[in-house]
Amino acid sequence: MFQPASRIANIASPATIAMAARARELKAEGKDIISLALGQPDFASPPQALEGAIEEVRAGHTGYPPIPGQKSLLEAVAHKFKRDNELDVSLSQLMVANGGKQIIFNAFMASIEQGDEVIVPSPYWVSYPLIAQMFGGKAVHVPCYEHNNFRLDPADLAKAITPKTRWIVLNFPNNPTGAILEKSDLEAIAEVIRKAPHVLVMSDEIYEHLTFDGKKHLSLAQVAPDLMDRILIVNGVSKAYAMTGWRVGFAAGPEKLIKAMIKVQGNVSSGICTLAQGGACAALNGNLTEVEAMRNVYEKRRNRAVEFLRAIDGVSCAMPQGAFYAYPGFAAIMNKRTASGRLVTNDVELAEALLEEQHLATVPGSAFGLGPHLRLSFAASEQQLSEAYERLKRFVESFS
Ligand SMILES: Cc1ncc(COP(=O)(O)O)c(C=O)c1O
């Protein structure tokens, strides 16, 4: 009988995926399910991306591509870093992979030894601790608090660093909280990192274009160029350009690390699909008009989401300043019963009850390291969102 290898046996499947799978099952049974569980833009990919992919086919670029990425795409990525982050990077500091997720996989596989610590501020995107664990790494969490708008406190970060720390993961704008870091936060964090020269920093900036209230994303490397030889910037076209299915992520980092990551990828998947590379290249070389149009829509939806959630008795909600998720808290209704008599003691039970009773799929906050919260994506149509919020309100108000 098959037994999974020990490195995999104890690794949980991401709760985001589990929740989406249960929602699909109920849908297949004919239930009217609304899913706000996945981080998937509800927009079409930009037309220039489609054209870029078709161009690749027409040009007959259907053979194995170079492992780090096609030169044209690497040049487009370098141009993006200059345009958006004021960073000068050479092509040898860059690589592309099958999504930002594979960039993270490559980086951790290339660098983590058994017992190394990876500092992951919480709440966090589920994949960092899970991937680190695959390579014997141990996630160390630094809580970010709702009352502080989920911003990372540099003093808390400093306290978590030990001689075994290999990586600090920064993800701002944050999934799931939408928190961002201001220049002063980044300067203080850079000071902490300067004092720990053995530590690498993974700065996941995949939501960089999706910021609200007129705030602009700043990259840590921009604020602290002296740390560039220890920062790996993770990014990709999935979120900003609504290109999740194209599977194109990219990274900029120290040459030696990138070289090791390319070695990993060469043995895992080789260079990524040439058509997707053509599409991503065209998207990055185009202007940011479509991205800005989508950002505008997300901001309006963010405003509505927060207004609606805050108006429900028993729900707290910090203001997300980026990305496309709300992260409301439900402490006030824990250990109470739903209308059908189901006792809810934590956010996993809460998400299950919400799905079963109101057919609304969300993700329990404990999957991201902080409950009792739910993550609600607002990357869905206005009509779906209105109906979803009504269902949530009915659900919460039914507790007694
Ligand atoms: C914070 C964060 N980083 C990276 C990714 C990976 O995105 P992809 O692999 O689609 O590029 C995601 C996707 O949900 C994410 O939320």
mmCIF file of N, CA and C and ligand atoms in Angstrom, residues 98-101 104 125 128 171 175 204 206-207 238-239 244 247-248 325, ligand 1:
data_model
loop_
_atom_site.group_PDB
_atom_site.id
_atom_site.type_symbol
_atom_site.label_atom_id
_atom_site.label_comp_id
_atom_site.label_asym_id
_atom_site.label_seq_id
_atom_site.Cartn_x
_atom_site.Cartn_y
_atom_site.Cartn_z
ATOM 1 N N ASN A 98 6.736 28.906 -13.324
ATOM 2 C CA ASN A 98 5.295 28.640 -13.447
ATOM 3 C C ASN A 98 4.541 29.287 -12.286
ATOM 4 N N GLY A 99 4.402 30.572 -12.349
ATOM 5 C CA GLY A 99 3.713 31.312 -11.297
ATOM 6 C C GLY A 99 4.668 31.717 -10.193
ATOM 7 N N GLY A 100 4.189 32.682 -9.402
ATOM 8 C CA GLY A 100 4.966 33.118 -8.238
ATOM 9 C C GLY A 100 5.196 31.932 -7.302
ATOM 10 N N LYS A 101 4.246 31.009 -7.299
ATOM 11 C CA LYS A 101 4.354 29.872 -6.399
ATOM 12 C C LYS A 101 5.607 29.045 -6.695
ATOM 13 N N ILE A 104 8.734 30.654 -5.365
ATOM 14 C CA ILE A 104 8.920 30.421 -3.930
ATOM 15 C C ILE A 104 9.470 29.005 -3.699
ATOM 16 N N TRP A 125 -0.106 34.216 3.557
ATOM 17 C CA TRP A 125 -0.569 33.356 2.471
ATOM 18 C C TRP A 125 -0.103 31.936 2.793
ATOM 19 N N TYR A 128 3.626 29.798 2.005
ATOM 20 C CA TYR A 128 5.016 29.970 2.496
ATOM 21 C C TYR A 128 5.393 28.903 3.523
ATOM 22 N N ASN A 171 5.136 40.040 2.701
ATOM 23 C CA ASN A 171 4.141 40.031 1.625
ATOM 24 C C ASN A 171 3.198 41.211 1.833
ATOM 25 N N ASN A 175 -1.844 39.205 1.354
ATOM 26 C CA ASN A 175 -2.920 38.232 1.262
ATOM 27 C C ASN A 175 -2.852 37.442 2.565
ATOM 28 N N ASP A 204 7.421 39.355 -1.373
ATOM 29 C CA ASP A 204 6.409 38.940 -2.342
ATOM 30 C C ASP A 204 5.519 40.135 -2.641
ATOM 31 N N ILE A 206 3.408 40.541 -5.297
ATOM 32 C CA ILE A 206 2.525 40.169 -6.404
ATOM 33 C C ILE A 206 1.265 41.049 -6.489
ATOM 34 N N TYR A 207 0.902 41.706 -5.375
ATOM 35 C CA TYR A 207 -0.270 42.601 -5.395
ATOM 36 C C TYR A 207 0.146 44.072 -5.498
ATOM 37 N N SER A 238 -0.165 37.133 -12.510
ATOM 38 C CA SER A 238 -1.452 36.525 -12.149
ATOM 39 C C SER A 238 -2.482 37.533 -11.659
ATOM 40 N N LYS A 239 -2.113 38.318 -10.667
ATOM 41 C CA LYS A 239 -3.115 39.135 -9.970
ATOM 42 C C LYS A 239 -3.362 40.462 -10.686
ATOM 43 N N THR A 244 -4.113 34.527 -14.062
ATOM 44 C CA THR A 244 -3.782 33.419 -13.152
ATOM 45 C C THR A 244 -3.501 32.104 -13.876
ATOM 46 N N ARG A 247 0.150 31.083 -15.686
ATOM 47 C CA ARG A 247 1.222 30.558 -14.855
ATOM 48 C C ARG A 247 2.569 31.229 -15.165
ATOM 49 N N VAL A 248 2.617 32.520 -14.978
ATOM 50 C CA VAL A 248 3.884 33.231 -15.157
ATOM 51 C C VAL A 248 4.202 34.042 -13.901
ATOM 52 N N TYR A 325 -8.989 41.310 -0.901
ATOM 53 C CA TYR A 325 -9.638 40.507 0.128
ATOM 54 C C TYR A 325 -10.057 41.392 1.307
HETATM 55 C C1 LIG B 1 0.679 36.425 -1.832
HETATM 56 C C2 LIG B 1 0.734 35.546 -3.019
HETATM 57 N N1 LIG B 1 1.929 35.264 -3.556
HETATM 58 C C3 LIG B 1 2.042 34.469 -4.624
HETATM 59 C C4 LIG B 1 0.926 33.904 -5.208
HETATM 60 C C5 LIG B 1 1.149 32.993 -6.367
HETATM 61 O O1 LIG B 1 0.537 33.380 -7.516
HETATM 62 P P1 LIG B 1 0.823 32.654 -8.883
HETATM 63 O O2 LIG B 1 1.478 31.356 -8.610
HETATM 64 O O3 LIG B 1 -0.501 32.528 -9.550
HETATM 65 O O4 LIG B 1 1.743 33.578 -9.640
HETATM 66 C C6 LIG B 1 -0.352 34.152 -4.668
HETATM 67 C C7 LIG B 1 -1.554 33.506 -5.227
HETATM 68 O O5 LIG B 1 -2.593 33.364 -4.599
HETATM 69 C C8 LIG B 1 -0.447 35.008 -3.549
HETATM 70 O O6 LIG B 1 -1.634 35.324 -3.009
#
